[in-house]
Tab-separated table of C-alpha atoms in Angstrom:
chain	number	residue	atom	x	y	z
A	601	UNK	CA	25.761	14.994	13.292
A	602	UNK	CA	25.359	11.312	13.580
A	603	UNK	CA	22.097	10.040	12.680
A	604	UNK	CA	20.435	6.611	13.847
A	605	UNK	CA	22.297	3.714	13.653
A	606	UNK	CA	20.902	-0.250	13.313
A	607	UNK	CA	23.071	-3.321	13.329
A	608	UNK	CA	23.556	-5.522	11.952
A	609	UNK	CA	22.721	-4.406	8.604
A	610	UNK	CA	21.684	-7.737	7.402
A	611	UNK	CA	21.366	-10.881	9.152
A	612	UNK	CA	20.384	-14.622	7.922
A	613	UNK	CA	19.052	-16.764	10.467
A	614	UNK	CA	18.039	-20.157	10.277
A	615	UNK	CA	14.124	-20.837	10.663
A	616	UNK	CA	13.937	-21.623	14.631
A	617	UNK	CA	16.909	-19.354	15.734
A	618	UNK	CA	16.513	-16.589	18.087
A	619	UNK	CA	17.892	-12.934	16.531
A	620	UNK	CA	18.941	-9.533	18.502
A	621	UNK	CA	18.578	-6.674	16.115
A	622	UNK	CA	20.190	-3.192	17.721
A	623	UNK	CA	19.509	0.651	17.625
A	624	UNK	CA	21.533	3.749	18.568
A	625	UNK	CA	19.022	6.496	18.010
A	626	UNK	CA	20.066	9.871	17.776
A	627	UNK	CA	21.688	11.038	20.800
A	628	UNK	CA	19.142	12.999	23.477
A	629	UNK	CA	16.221	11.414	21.155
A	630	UNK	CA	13.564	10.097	24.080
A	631	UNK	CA	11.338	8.790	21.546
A	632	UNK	CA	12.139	5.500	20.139
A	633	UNK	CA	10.404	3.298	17.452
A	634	UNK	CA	10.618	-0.368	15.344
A	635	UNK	CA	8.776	-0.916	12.337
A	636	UNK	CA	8.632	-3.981	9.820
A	637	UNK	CA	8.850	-3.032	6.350
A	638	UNK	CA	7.735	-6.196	4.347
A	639	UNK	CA	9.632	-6.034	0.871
A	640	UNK	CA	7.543	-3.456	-1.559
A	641	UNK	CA	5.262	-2.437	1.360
A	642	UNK	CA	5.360	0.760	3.746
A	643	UNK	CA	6.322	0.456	7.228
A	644	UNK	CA	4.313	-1.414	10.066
A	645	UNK	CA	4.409	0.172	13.422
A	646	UNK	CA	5.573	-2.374	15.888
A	647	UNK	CA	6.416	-0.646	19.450
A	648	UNK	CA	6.960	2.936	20.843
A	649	UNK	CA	9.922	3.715	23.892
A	650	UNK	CA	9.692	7.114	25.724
A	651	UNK	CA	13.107	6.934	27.602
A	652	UNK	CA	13.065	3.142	29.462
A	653	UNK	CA	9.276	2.992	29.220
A	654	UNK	CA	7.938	0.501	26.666
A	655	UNK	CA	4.804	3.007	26.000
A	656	UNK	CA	2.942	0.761	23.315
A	657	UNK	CA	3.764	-2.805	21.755
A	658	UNK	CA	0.391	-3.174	20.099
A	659	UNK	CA	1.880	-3.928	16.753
A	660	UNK	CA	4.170	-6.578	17.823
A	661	UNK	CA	2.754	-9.658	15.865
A	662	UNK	CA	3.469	-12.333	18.624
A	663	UNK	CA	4.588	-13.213	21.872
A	664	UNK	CA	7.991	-14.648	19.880
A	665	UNK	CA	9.098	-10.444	19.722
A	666	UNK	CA	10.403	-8.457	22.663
A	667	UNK	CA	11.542	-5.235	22.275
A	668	UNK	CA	13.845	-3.316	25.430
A	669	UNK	CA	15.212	0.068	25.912
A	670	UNK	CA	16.660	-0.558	29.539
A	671	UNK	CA	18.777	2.256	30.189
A	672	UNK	CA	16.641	4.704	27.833
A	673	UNK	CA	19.111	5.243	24.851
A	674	UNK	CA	19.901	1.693	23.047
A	675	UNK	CA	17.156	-0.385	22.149
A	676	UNK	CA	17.392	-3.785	20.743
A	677	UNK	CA	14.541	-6.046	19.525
A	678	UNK	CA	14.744	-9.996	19.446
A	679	UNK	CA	12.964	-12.054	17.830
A	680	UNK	CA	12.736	-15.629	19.424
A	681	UNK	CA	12.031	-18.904	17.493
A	682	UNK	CA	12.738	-17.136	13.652
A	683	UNK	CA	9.962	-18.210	11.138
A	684	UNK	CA	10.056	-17.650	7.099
A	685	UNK	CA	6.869	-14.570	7.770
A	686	UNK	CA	9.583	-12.876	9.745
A	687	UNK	CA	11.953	-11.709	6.644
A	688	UNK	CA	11.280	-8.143	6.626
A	689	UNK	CA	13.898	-4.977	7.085
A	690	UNK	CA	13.449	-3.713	10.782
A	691	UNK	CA	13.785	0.115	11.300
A	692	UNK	CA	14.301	2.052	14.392
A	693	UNK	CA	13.300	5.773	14.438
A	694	UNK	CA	14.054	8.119	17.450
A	695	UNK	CA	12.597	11.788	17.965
A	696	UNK	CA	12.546	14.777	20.226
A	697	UNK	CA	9.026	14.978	21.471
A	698	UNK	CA	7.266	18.484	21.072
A	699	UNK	CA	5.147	20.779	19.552
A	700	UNK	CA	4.461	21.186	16.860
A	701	UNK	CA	5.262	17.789	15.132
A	702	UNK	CA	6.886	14.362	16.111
A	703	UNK	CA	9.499	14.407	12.966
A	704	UNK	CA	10.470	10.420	13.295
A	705	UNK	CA	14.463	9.865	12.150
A	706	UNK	CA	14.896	6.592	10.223
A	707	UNK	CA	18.175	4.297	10.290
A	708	UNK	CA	19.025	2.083	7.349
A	709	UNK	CA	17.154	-0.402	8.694
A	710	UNK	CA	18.397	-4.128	9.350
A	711	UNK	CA	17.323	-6.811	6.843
A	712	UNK	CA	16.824	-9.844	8.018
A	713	UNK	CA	16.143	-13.197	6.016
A	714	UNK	CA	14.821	-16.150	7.709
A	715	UNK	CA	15.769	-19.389	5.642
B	498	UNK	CA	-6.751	1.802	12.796
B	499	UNK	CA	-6.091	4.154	10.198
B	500	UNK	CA	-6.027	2.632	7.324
B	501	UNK	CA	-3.985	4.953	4.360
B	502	UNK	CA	-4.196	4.057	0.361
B	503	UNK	CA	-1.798	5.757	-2.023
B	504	UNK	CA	-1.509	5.925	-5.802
B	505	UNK	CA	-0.294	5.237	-8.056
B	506	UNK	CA	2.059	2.632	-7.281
B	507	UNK	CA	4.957	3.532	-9.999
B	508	UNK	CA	5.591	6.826	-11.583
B	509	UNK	CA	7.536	7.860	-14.588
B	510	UNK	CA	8.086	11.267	-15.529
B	511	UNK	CA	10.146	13.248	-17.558
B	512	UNK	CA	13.009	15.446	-15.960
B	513	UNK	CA	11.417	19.316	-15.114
B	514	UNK	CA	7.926	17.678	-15.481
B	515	UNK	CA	5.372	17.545	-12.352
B	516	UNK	CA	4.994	14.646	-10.182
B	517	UNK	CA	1.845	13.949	-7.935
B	518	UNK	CA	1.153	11.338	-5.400
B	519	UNK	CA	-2.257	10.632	-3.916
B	520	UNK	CA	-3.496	9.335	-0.466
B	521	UNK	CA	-6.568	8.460	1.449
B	522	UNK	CA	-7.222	7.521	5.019
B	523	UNK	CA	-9.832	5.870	6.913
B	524	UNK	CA	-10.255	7.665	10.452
B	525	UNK	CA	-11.463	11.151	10.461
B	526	UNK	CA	-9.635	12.140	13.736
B	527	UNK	CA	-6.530	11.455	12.132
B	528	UNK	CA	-4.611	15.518	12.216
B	529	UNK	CA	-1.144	14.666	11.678
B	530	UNK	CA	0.039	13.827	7.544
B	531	UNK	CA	4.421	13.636	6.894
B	532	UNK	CA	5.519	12.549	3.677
B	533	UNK	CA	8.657	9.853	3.388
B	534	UNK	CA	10.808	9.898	0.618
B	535	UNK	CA	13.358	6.316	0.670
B	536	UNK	CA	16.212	5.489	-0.975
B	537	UNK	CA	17.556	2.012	-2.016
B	538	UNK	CA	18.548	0.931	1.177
B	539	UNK	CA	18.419	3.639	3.266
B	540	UNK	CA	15.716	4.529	5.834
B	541	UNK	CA	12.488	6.251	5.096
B	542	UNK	CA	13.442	10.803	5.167
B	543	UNK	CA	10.917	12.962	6.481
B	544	UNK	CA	10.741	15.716	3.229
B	545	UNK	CA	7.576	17.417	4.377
B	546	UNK	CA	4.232	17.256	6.789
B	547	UNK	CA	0.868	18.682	7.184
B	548	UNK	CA	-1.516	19.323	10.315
B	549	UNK	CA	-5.028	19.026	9.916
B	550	UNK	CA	-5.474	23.084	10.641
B	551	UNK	CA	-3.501	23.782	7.822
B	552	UNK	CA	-5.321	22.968	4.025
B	553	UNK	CA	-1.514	23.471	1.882
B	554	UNK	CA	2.104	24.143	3.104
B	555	UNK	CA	5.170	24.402	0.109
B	556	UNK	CA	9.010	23.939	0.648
B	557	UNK	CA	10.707	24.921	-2.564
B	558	UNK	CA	9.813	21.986	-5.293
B	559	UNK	CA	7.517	20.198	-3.016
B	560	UNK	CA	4.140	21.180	-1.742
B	561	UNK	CA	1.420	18.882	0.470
B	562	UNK	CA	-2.533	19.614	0.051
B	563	UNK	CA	-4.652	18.256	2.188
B	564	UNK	CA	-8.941	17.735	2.469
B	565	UNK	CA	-10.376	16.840	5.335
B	566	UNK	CA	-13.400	16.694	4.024
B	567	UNK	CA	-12.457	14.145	1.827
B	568	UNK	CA	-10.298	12.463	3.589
B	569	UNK	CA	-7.218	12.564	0.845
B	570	UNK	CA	-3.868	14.458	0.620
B	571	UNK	CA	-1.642	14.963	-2.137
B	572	UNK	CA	2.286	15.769	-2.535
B	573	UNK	CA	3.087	17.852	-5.667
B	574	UNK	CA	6.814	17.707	-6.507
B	575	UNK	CA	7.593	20.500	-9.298
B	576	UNK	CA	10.327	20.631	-12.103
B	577	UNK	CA	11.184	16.895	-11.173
B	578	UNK	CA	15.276	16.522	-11.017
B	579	UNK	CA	16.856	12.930	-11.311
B	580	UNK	CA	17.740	12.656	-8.007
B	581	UNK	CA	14.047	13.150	-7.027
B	582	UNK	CA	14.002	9.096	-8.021
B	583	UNK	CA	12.699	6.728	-4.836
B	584	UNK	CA	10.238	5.299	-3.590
B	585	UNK	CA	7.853	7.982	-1.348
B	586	UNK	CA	5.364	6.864	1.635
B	587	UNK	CA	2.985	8.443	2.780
B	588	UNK	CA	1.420	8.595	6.284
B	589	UNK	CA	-1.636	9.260	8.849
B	590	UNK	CA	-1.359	9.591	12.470
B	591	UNK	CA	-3.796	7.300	14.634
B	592	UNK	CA	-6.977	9.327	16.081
B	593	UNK	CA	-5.130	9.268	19.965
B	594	UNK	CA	-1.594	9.241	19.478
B	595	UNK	CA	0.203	11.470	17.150
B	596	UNK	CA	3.580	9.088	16.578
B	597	UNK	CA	1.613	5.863	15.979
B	598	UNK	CA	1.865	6.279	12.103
B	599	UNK	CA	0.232	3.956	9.110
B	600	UNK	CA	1.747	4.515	5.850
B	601	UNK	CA	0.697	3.460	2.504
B	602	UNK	CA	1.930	1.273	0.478
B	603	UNK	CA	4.398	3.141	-1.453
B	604	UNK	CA	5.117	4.969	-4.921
B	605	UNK	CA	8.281	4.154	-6.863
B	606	UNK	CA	9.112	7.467	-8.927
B	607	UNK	CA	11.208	7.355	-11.879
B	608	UNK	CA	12.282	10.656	-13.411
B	609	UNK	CA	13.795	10.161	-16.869
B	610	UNK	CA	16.382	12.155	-18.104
């Protein structure tokens, strides 16, 4: 079946220029996640959707990212006013909430390089 | 937060040689341990996970140990195969919330043929 999707795959944005990164998670998945994975590190948890609900956005690192899930499948994140610390590949992950684990799906993540 | 070290950072091994991977973490409530394997440029793969209740758990040529005493688990991959090259994360679950995950840093494994 289809897994989850991100797009653009890669995306080069001028320092100062707003982005909109997007991500189909797997359909029926309530459980939606972005990460930043700085090049050569592991993934940083940035926010956690359960359907609509924007549950936690504790790792967001400013006010400049905003993350929305408004109709509880699609999510996209945006990242206003681009700065050079912002290159990074975003990843989305979507799972089925339950017992006994919360297996996390990964897309391909979308790289983005702020110039 | 949980904060998870892994080692070492590369790996090279020869083909049908063992492979091991070590991590540490920080909080002691932390129950919840899944193991990432990535490919160049794909998305980190779940390949296996351990609960705090449970001390080892195998699937075929890969096995997880964990001690909680310690605070350190391990992932054991046997009779290492060529497409067993990637990069593998590991990960702890945050004392409250079981999908708020810190990984390490990473291990690049190279299995030479």
């Amino acid at each position: 079946g289809a897994g989850v999707s991100q797009s653009p795959r890669y995306k080069v944005a001028k320092r100062g220029q707003d982005v909109a990164l997007r991500c189909d998670p797997i359909s029926g998945h309530v459980s939606l996640f972005w990460y930043q994975q700085a090049l050569g590190q592991g993934p940083e948890f940035l926010t956690y959707f359960q359907n609509e609900a924007q549950l936690d956005k504790s790792g967001l690192p400013s006010d400049r990212f905003f993350a929305e899930r408004p109709e509880g499948s699609v999510s996209t994140l945006k990242i206003q006013r681009t700065q050079q610390e912002d290159s990074a590949v975003y990843l989305c992950a979507s799972s089925s909430p339950g017992e006994p684990s919360y297996e996390q799906y990964f897309g391909p993540g979308t790289r983005l390089t702020v110039t | 937060g949980e904060n998870v070290e892994q080692h070492p950072s590369t790996l090279s091994v020869q083909e049908g040689d063992s492979a091991v991977i070590k991590c540490t973490y920080s909080d002691s409530a932390s129950n919840y341990f899944p193991w990432y394997k990535q490919e160049l440029g794909k998305g980190p793969q779940l390949i296996i996970d351990i609960r705090s209740n449970v001390g080892e758990k195998k699937d075929q040529r890969i096995a997880v140990t964990l001690n909680k005493t310690a605070k350190h688990f391990s992932l054991h991959i046997t009779e290492t195969q060529p497409e067993d090259s990637a990069v593998y994360f590991c990960a702890a679950s945050d004392r409250l919330n079981d999908y708020k995950l810190s990984f390490g840093a990473g291990t690049t494994v190279t299995v030479r043929a």
